[in-house]
Structure formats: structure tokens, C-alpha cells
PDB file of C-alpha atoms and ligand atoms in Angstrom:
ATOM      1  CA  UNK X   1     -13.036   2.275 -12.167  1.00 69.00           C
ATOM      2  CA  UNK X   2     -16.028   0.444 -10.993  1.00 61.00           C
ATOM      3  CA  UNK X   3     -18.763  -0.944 -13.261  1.00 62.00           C
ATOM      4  CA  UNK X   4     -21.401   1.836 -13.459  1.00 59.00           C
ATOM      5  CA  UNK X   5     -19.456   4.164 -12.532  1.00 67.00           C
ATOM      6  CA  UNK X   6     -18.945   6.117 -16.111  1.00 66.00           C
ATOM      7  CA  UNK X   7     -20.225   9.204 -14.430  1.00 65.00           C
ATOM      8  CA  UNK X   8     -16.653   9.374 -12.802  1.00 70.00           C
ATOM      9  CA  UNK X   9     -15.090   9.263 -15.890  1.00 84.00           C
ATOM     10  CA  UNK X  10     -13.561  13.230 -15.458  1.00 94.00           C
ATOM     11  CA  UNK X  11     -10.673  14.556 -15.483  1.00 95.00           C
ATOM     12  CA  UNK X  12     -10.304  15.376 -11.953  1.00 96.00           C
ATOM     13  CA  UNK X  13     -11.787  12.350 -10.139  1.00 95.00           C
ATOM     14  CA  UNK X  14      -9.274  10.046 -12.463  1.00 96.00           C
ATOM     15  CA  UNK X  15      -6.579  12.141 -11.123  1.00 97.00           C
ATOM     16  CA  UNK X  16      -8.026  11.700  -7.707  1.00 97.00           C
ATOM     17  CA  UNK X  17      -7.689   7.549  -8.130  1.00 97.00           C
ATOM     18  CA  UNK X  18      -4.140   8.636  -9.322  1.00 98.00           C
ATOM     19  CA  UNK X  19      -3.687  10.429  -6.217  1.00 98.00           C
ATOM     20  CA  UNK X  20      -5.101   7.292  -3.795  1.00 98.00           C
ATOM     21  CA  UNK X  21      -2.917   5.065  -5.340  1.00 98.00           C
ATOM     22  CA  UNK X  22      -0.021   6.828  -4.624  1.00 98.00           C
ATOM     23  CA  UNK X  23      -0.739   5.856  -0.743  1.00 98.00           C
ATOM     24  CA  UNK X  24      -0.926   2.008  -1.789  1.00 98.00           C
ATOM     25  CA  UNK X  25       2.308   2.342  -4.056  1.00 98.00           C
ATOM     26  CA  UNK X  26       4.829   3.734  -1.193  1.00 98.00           C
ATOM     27  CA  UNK X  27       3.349   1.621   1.509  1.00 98.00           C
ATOM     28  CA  UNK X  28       3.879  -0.755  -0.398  1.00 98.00           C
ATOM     29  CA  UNK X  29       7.414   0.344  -1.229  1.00 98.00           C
ATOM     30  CA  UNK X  30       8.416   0.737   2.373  1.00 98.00           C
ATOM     31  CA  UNK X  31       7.331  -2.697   2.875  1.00 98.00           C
ATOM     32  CA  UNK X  32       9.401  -4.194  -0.035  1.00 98.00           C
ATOM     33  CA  UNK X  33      12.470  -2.058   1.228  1.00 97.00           C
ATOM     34  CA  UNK X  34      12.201  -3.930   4.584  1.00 96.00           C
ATOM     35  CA  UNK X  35      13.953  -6.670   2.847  1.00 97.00           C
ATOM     36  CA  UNK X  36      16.889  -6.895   1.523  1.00 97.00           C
ATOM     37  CA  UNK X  37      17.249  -7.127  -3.125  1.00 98.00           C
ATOM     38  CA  UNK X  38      17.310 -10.980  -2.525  1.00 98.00           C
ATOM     39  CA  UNK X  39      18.940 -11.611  -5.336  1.00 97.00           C
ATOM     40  CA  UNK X  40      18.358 -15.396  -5.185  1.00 97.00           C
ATOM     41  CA  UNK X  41      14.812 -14.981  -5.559  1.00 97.00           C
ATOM     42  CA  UNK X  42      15.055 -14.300  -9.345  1.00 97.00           C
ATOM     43  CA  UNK X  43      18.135 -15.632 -10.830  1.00 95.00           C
ATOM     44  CA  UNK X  44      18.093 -19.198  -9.194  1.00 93.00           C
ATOM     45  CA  UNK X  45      16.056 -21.766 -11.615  1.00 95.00           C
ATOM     46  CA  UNK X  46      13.710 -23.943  -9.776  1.00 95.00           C
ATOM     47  CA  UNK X  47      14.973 -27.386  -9.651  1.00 93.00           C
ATOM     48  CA  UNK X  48      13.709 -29.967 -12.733  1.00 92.00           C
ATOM     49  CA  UNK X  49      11.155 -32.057 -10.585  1.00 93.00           C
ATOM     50  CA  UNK X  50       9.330 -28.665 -10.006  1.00 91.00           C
ATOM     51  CA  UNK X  51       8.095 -29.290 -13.616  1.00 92.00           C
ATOM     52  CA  UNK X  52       8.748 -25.431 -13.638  1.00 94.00           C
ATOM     53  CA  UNK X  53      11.359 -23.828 -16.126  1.00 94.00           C
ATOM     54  CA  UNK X  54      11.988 -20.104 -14.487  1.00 96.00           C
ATOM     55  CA  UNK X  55      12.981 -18.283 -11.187  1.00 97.00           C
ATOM     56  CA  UNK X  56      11.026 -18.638  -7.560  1.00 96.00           C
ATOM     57  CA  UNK X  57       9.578 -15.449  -8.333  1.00 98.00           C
ATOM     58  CA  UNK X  58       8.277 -15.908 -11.552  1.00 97.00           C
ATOM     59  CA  UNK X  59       7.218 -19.290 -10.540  1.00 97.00           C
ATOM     60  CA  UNK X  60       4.909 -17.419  -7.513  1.00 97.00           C
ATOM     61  CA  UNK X  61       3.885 -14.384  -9.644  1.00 98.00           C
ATOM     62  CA  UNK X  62       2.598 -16.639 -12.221  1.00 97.00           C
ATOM     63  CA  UNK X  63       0.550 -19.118  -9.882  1.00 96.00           C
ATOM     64  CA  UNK X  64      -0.446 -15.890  -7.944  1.00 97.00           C
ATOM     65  CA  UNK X  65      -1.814 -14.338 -11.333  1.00 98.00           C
ATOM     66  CA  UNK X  66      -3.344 -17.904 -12.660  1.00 96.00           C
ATOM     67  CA  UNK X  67      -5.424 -18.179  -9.572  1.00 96.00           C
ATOM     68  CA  UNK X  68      -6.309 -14.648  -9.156  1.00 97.00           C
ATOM     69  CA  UNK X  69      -7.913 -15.023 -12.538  1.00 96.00           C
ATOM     70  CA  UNK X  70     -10.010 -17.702 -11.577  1.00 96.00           C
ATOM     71  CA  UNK X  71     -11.352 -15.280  -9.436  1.00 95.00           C
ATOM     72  CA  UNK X  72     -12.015 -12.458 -12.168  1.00 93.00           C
ATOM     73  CA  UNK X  73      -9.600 -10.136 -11.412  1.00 95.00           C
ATOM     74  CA  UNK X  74      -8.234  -9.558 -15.184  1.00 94.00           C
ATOM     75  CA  UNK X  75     -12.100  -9.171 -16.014  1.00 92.00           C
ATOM     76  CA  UNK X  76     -11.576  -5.763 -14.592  1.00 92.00           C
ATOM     77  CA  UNK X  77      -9.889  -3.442 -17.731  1.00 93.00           C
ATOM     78  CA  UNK X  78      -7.612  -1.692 -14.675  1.00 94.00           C
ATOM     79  CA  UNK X  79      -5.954  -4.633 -14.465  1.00 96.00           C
ATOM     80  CA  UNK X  80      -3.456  -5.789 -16.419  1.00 98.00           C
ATOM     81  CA  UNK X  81      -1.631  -9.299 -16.234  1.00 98.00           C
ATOM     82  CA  UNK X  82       2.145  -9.528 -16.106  1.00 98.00           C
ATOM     83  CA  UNK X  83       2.052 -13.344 -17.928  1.00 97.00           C
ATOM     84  CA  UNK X  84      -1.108 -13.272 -19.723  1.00 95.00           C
ATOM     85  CA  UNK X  85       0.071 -16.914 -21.250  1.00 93.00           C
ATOM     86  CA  UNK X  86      -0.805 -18.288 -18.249  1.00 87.00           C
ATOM     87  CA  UNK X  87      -4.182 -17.295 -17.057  1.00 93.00           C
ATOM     88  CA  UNK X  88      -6.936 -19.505 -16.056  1.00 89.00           C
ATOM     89  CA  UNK X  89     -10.523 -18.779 -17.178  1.00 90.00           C
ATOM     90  CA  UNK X  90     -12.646 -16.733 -14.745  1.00 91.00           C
ATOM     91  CA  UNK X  91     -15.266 -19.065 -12.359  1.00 93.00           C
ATOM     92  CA  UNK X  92     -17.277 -15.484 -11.450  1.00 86.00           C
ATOM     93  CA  UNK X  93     -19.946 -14.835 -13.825  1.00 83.00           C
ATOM     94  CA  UNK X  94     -18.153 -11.590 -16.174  1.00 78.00           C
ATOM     95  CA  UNK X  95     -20.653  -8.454 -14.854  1.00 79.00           C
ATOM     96  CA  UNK X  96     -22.189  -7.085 -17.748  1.00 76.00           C
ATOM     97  CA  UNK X  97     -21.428  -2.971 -17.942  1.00 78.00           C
ATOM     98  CA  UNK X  98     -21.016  -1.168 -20.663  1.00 83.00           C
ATOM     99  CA  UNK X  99     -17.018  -0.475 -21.598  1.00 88.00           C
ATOM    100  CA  UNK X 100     -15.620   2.938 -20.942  1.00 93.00           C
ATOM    101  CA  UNK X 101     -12.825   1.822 -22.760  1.00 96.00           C
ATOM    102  CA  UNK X 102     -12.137   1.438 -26.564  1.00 97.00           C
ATOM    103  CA  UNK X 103     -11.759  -2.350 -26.987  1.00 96.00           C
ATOM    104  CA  UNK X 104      -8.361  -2.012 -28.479  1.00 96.00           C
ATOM    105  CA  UNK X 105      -7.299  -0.644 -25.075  1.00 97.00           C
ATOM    106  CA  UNK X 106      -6.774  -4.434 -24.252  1.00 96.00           C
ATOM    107  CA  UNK X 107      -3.580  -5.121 -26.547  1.00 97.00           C
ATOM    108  CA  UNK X 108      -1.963  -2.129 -24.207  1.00 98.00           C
ATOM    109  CA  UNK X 109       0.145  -3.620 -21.909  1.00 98.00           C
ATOM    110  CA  UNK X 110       3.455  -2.353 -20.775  1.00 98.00           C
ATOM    111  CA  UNK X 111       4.240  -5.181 -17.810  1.00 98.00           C
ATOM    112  CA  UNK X 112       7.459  -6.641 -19.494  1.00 98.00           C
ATOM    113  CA  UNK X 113       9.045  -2.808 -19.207  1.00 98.00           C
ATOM    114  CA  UNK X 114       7.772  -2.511 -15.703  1.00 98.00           C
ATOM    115  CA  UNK X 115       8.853  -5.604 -14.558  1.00 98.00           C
ATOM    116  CA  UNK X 116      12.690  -5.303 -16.055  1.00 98.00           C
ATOM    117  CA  UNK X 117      12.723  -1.682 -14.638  1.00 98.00           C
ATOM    118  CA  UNK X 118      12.033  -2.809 -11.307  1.00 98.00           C
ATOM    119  CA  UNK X 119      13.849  -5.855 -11.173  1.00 98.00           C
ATOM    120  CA  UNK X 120      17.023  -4.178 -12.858  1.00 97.00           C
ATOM    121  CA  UNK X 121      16.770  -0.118 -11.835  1.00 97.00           C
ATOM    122  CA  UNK X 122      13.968  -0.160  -8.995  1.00 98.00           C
ATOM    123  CA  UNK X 123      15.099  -2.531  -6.185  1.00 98.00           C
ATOM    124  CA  UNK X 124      19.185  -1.572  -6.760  1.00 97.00           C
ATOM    125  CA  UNK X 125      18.071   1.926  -6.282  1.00 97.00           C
ATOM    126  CA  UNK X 126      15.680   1.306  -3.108  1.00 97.00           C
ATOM    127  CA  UNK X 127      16.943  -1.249  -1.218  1.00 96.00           C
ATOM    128  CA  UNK X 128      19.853  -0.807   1.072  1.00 90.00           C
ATOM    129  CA  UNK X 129      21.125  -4.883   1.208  1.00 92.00           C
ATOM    130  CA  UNK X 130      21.946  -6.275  -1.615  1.00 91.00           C
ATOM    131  CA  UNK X 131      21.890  -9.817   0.178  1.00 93.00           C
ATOM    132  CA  UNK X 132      19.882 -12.616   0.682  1.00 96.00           C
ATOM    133  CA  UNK X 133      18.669 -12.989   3.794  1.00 96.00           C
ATOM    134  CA  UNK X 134      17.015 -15.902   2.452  1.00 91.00           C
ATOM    135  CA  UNK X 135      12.817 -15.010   3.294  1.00 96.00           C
ATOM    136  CA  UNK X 136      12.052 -15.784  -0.354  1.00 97.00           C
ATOM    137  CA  UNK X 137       8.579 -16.310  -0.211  1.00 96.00           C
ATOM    138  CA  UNK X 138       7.527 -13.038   1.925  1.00 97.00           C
ATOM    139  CA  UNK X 139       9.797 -10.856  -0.237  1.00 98.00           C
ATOM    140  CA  UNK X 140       8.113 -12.283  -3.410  1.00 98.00           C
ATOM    141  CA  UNK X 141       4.176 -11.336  -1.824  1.00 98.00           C
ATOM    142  CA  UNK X 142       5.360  -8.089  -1.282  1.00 98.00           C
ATOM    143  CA  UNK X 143       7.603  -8.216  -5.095  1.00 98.00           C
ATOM    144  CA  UNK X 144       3.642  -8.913  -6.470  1.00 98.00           C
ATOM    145  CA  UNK X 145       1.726  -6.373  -4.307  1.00 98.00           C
ATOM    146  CA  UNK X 146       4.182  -3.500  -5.527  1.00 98.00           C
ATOM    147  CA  UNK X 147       4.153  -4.651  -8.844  1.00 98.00           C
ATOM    148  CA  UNK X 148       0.472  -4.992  -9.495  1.00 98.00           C
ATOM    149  CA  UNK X 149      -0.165  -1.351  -7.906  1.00 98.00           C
ATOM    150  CA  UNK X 150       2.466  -0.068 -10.176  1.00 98.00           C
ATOM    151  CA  UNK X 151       0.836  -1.542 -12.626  1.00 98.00           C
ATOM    152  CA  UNK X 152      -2.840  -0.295 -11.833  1.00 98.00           C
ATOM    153  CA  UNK X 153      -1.406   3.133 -12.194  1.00 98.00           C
ATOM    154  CA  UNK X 154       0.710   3.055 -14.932  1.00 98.00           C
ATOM    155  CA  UNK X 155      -2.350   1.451 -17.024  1.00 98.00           C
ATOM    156  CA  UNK X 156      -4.962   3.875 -15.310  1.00 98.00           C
ATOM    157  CA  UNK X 157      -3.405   6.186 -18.526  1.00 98.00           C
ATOM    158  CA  UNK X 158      -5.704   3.895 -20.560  1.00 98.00           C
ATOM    159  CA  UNK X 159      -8.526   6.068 -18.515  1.00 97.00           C
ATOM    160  CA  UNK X 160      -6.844   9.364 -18.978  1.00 98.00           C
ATOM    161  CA  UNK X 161      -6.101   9.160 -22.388  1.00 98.00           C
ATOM    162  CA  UNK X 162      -9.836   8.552 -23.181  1.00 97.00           C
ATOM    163  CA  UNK X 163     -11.401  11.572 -21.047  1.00 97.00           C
ATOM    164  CA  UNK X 164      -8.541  13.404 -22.619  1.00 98.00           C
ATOM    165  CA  UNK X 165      -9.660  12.405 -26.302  1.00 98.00           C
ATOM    166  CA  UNK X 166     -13.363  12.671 -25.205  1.00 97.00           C
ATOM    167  CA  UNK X 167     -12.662  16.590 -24.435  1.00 96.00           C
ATOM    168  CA  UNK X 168     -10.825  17.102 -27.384  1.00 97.00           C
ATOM    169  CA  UNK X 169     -11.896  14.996 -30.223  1.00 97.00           C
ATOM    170  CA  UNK X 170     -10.890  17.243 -33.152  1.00 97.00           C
ATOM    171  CA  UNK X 171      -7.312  17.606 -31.886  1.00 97.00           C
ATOM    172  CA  UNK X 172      -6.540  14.504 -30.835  1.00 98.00           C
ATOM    173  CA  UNK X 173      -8.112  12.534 -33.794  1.00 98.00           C
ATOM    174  CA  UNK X 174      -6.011  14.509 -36.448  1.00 98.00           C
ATOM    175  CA  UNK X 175      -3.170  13.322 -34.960  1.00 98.00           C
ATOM    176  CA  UNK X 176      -3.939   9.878 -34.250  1.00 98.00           C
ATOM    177  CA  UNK X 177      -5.197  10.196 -37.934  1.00 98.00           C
ATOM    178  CA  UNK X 178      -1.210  11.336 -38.867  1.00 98.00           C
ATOM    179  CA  UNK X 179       0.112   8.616 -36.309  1.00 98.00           C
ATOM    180  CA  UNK X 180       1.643  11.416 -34.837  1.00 98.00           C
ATOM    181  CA  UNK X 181       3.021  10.207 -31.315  1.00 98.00           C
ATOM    182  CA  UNK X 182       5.511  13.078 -30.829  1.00 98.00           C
ATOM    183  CA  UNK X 183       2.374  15.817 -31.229  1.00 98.00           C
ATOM    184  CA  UNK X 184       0.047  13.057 -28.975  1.00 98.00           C
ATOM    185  CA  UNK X 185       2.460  12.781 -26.034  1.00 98.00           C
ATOM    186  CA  UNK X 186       3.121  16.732 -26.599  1.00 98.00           C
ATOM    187  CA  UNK X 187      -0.819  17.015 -26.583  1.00 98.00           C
ATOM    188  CA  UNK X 188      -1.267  15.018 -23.052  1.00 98.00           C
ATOM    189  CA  UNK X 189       1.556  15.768 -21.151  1.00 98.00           C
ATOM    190  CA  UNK X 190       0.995  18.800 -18.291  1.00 98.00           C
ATOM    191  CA  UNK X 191       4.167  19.848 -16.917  1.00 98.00           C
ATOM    192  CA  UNK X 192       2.933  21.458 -13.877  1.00 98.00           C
ATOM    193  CA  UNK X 193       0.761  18.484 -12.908  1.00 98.00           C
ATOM    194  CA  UNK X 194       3.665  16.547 -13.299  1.00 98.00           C
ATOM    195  CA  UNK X 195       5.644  18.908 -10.712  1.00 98.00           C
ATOM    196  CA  UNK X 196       2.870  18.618  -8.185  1.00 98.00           C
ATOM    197  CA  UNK X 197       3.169  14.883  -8.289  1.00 98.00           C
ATOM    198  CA  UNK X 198       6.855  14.577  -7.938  1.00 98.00           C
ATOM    199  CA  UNK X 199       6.025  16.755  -4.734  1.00 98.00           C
ATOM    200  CA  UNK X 200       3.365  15.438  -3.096  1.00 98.00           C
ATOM    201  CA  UNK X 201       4.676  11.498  -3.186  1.00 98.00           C
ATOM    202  CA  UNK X 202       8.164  12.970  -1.675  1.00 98.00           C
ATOM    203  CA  UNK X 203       6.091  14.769   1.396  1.00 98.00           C
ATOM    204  CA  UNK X 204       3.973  11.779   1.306  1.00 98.00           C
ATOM    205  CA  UNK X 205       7.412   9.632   1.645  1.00 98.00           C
ATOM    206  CA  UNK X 206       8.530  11.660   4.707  1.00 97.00           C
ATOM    207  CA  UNK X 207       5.195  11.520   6.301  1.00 97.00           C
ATOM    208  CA  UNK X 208       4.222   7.480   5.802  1.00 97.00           C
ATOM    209  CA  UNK X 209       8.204   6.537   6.412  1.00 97.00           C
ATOM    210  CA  UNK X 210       8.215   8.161   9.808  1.00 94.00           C
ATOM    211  CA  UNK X 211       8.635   6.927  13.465  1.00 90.00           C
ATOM    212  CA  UNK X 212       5.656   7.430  14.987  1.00 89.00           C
ATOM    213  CA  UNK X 213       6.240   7.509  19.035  1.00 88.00           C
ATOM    214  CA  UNK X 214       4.622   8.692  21.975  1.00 89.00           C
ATOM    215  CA  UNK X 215       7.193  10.851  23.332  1.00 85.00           C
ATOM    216  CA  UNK X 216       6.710  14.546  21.685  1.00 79.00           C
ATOM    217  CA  UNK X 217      10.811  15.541  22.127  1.00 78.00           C
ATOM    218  CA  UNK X 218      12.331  13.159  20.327  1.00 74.00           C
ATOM    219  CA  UNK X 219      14.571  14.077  17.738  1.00 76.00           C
ATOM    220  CA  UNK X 220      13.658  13.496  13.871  1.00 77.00           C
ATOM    221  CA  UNK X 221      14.801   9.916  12.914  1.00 80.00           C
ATOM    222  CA  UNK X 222      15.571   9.259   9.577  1.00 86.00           C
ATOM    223  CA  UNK X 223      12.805   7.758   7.771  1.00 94.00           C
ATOM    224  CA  UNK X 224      12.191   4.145   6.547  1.00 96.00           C
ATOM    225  CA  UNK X 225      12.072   5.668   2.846  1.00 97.00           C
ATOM    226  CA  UNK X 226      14.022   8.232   1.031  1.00 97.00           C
ATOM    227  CA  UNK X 227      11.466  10.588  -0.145  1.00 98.00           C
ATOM    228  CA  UNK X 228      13.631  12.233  -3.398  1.00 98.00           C
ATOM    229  CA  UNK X 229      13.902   8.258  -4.397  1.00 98.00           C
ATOM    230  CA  UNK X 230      10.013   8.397  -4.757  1.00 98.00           C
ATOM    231  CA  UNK X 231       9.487  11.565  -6.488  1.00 98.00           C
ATOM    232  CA  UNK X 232      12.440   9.815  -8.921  1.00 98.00           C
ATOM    233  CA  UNK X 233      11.106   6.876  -9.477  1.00 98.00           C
ATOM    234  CA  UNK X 234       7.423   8.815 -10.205  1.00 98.00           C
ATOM    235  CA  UNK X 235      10.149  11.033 -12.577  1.00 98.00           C
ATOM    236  CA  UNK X 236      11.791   8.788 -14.307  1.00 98.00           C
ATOM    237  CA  UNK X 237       9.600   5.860 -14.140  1.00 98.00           C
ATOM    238  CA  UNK X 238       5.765   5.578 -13.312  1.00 98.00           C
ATOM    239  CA  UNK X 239       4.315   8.813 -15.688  1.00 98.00           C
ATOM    240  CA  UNK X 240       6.779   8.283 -18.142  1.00 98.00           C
ATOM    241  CA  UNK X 241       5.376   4.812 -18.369  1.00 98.00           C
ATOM    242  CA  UNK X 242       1.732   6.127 -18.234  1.00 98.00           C
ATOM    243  CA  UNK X 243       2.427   8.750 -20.910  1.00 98.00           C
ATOM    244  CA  UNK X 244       3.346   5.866 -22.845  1.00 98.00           C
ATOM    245  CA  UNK X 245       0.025   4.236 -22.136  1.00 98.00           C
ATOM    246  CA  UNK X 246      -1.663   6.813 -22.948  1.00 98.00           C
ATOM    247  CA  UNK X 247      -0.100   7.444 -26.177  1.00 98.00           C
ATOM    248  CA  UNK X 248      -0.234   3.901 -27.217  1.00 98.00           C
ATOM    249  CA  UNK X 249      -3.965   3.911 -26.551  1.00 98.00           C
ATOM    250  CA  UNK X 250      -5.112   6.818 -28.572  1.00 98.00           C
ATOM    251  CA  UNK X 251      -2.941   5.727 -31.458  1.00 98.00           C
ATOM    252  CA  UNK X 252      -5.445   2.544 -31.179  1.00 98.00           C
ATOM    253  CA  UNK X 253      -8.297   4.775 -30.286  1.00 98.00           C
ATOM    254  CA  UNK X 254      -9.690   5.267 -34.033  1.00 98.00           C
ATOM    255  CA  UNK X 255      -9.318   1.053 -34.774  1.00 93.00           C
TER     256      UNK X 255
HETATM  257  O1  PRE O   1      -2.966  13.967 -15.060  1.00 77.79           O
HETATM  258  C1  PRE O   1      -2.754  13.784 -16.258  1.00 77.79           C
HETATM  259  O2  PRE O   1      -3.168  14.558 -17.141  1.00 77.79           O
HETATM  260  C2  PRE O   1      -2.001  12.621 -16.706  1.00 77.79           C
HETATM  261  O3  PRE O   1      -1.912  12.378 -17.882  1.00 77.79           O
HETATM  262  C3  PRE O   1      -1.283  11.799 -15.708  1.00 77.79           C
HETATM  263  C4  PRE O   1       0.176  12.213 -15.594  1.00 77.79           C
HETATM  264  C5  PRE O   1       0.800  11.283 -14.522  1.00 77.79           C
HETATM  265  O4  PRE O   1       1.289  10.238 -14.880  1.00 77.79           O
HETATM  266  O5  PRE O   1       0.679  11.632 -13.332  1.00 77.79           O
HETATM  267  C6  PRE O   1       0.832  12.000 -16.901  1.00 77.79           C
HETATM  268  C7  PRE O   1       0.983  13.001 -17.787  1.00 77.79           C
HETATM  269  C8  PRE O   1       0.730  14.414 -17.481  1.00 77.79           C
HETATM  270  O6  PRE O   1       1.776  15.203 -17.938  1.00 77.79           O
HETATM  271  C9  PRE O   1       0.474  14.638 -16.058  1.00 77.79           C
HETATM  272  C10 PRE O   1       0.284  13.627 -15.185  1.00 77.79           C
END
């Protein structure tokens, strides 16, 4: 969500950015699942002369995450830092717009849970090697791409949950009022939306993870992703985790 841009704030064109990012999220999967888990990467501690006390990765994700704050990216409320100890301040002058979001939206942040899903559930389920084939530092960049986009779309509920409450202040402030979370996540959640997602990122699996050739008659190779792994891990995983960003929002919406 761009600054100015409050005229988007609908319904249909969030689910639209919803939609896009789905593109960026399984590209980005199929280039993670080139490698294999790398295991390495986050269990080995970096030697003591690094001055560093933690894993390669979280040693790259963190000095990936300090620098792109130097460069404002955590000035944007769509993104959402996954060590938020550890930021620099911005050098870009902060671009004044006015806030779509409540300001409590900012103590939302459900990184930790990504990050131990996909580190523990994710990569077991998606990767076919459970090696190391030892290219640390290329596995991490793409680690960090997948991980920010899943988290750009799991936090995008932030937006959701405030056109929802927008459309329906009465009902959702009564129970926000009660603390009700049950009745909020009851309140938000479409089940047939839902189904059309789970859908659309399988045939959009199939259709980014295949061989494209020049030769018309060749037979159907498998592809380089398994699309009922995506529609799972958008299942079990990604709008689970943005229903829980949107509920934890709105029960911070009336602060
Ligand atoms: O589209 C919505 O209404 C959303 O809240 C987003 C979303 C999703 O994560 O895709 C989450 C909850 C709804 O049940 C349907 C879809």
C-alpha cells in the first residue's frame, strides 16, 4: 500500500495485492526448493572472532534487515522486521502520508511464528535434499526473499482487518469491546474465498513450475514444485497466520 494511495483501501483491490503476491511467494518458493534444506546454514554457530553469537543465517538476515533499514524499508507499515532489536535508523527522509492504519497496528508482528514454521515445517516439507551441498550464502538470499514475501502477506491482514472493521463498525466494535476473538475470527473468516485461494496458488504451482520448451510433443514433465504442497502450506500456514493478524489487530483497533 503506497503512500496516497487510501483510495485503494477496498476490499477487492486488497485482495487483488493478495492475489499478486502469490506470484512473488511461489517463485520464490521454486527458487528456495532448488537447493537442498542446508541444514548447516542454521544450526552451526558462527565462530567467536565473528563477534557474532547465532547461526550464518541469522547472522545474514539480521545484517540484511539492519541495512535495509537504513534505507527505509520498515518505514513502510507492510513491512514488518523479523529482528526488530537490531535495526538501524532510516537515512531517507520518513514521507509524510497520512496512516491508513491504527497506530497500534505496529506492536502486530507474527515473524517469530513464521520463521520457526518455516525453518521447522516449511523447508522439511518442500525440499527434496535434506543435505548440505554447502552454497550457504545463496540459499540464505533466497531463505530472506521467501521469508520477507511471506511476511508482506501474512501482515497485509493488518489492511484487511481495517476495511473489514471500516464496513462494519457496529459489529466488529462490540466484539472487540467483549475481547471476543472466537466471534472476531468467526466474523472475518470467508470460507469460500479461502477455497478459491487454495486453488488458484495450486494451478498457479503447475503453471510457474513447468518446463517450458520449444518442441510442442513433448510429454508433461513433472514440475519443479508440487502444487497440493502450495495450496497446503496457504491451508495450513499463510491465512491461518493472516487470520491471526487480523484478529490481533482489531482487538487493538479501539486502543
Ligand atoms: O480475503 C479476505 O477476506 C481475507 O481475510 C484474507 C484471507 C486470506 O488469508 O486469504 C483470510 C481470511 C478469509 O477467510 C479469506 C481470505
Amino acid at each position: 500500500m503506497a503512500c496516497g494511495d487510501d483510495d485503494k483501501l477496498c476490499l477487492d483491490s486488497i485482495r487483488e495485492s493478495l492475489i499478486r503476491q502469490e506470484d512473488t511467494i511461489i517463485f520464490n518458493l521454486i527458487e528456495r526448493i532448488k537447493f537442498p534444506i542446508n541444514p548447516t546454514l542454521y544450526k552451526q554457530q558462527l565462530p567467536p572472532s565473528s563477534n557474532f553469537s547465532g547461526s550464518l543465517f541469522q547472522y545474514l538476515f539480521q545484517e540484511t534487515e539492519s541495512l535495509q533499514s537504513k534505507v527505509g524499508r520498515y518505514l513502510a507499515p507492510e513491512e514488518n522486521p523479523f529482528f526488530p532489536d537490531n535495526l538501524s535508523d532510516s537515512i531517507i527522509p520518513l514521507t509524510k502520508c497520512t496512516p491508513v492504519l491504527h497506530p497500534a497496528a505496529e506492536s502486530v508482528n507474527v515473524n517469530e511464528k513464521i520463521l520457526d514454521i518455516y525453518i521447522n515445517q516449511m523447508l522439511p516439507l518442500f525440499c527434496t535434499e535434506v543435505n548440505d551441498d554447502a552454497n550457504f550464502a545463496t540459499t540464505a538470499a533466497c531463505d530472506i526473499q521467501l521469508l520477507q514475501a511471506l511476511s508482506r502477506r501474512i501482515h497485509y491482514g493488518k489492511f484487511v482487518a481495517e476495511v473489514k472493521f471500516r464496513n462494519s463498525i457496529d459489529e466488529y466494535k462490540s466484539f472487540i469491546l467483549a475481547q471476543d476473538r472466537d466471534a472476531l475470527m468467526k466474523l472475518l473468516t470467508f470460507e469460500a474465498v479461502e477455497e478459491m485461494v487454495k486453488k488458484r496458488v495450486a494451478k498457479k504451482a503447475k503453471v510457474f513450475g513447468q518446463e517450458v520448451t520449444l518442441n510442442d510433443n513433448v510429454e508433461e514433465v513433472k514440475g519443479k514444485i508440487d502444487p497440493l504442497l502450495v495450496s497446503r502450506l496457504y491451508d495450513e500456514w499463510v491465512m491461518p497466520l493472516t487470520k491471526l493478524v487480523e484478529v490481533e489487530y482489531l482487538m487493538r483497533r479501539l486502543d
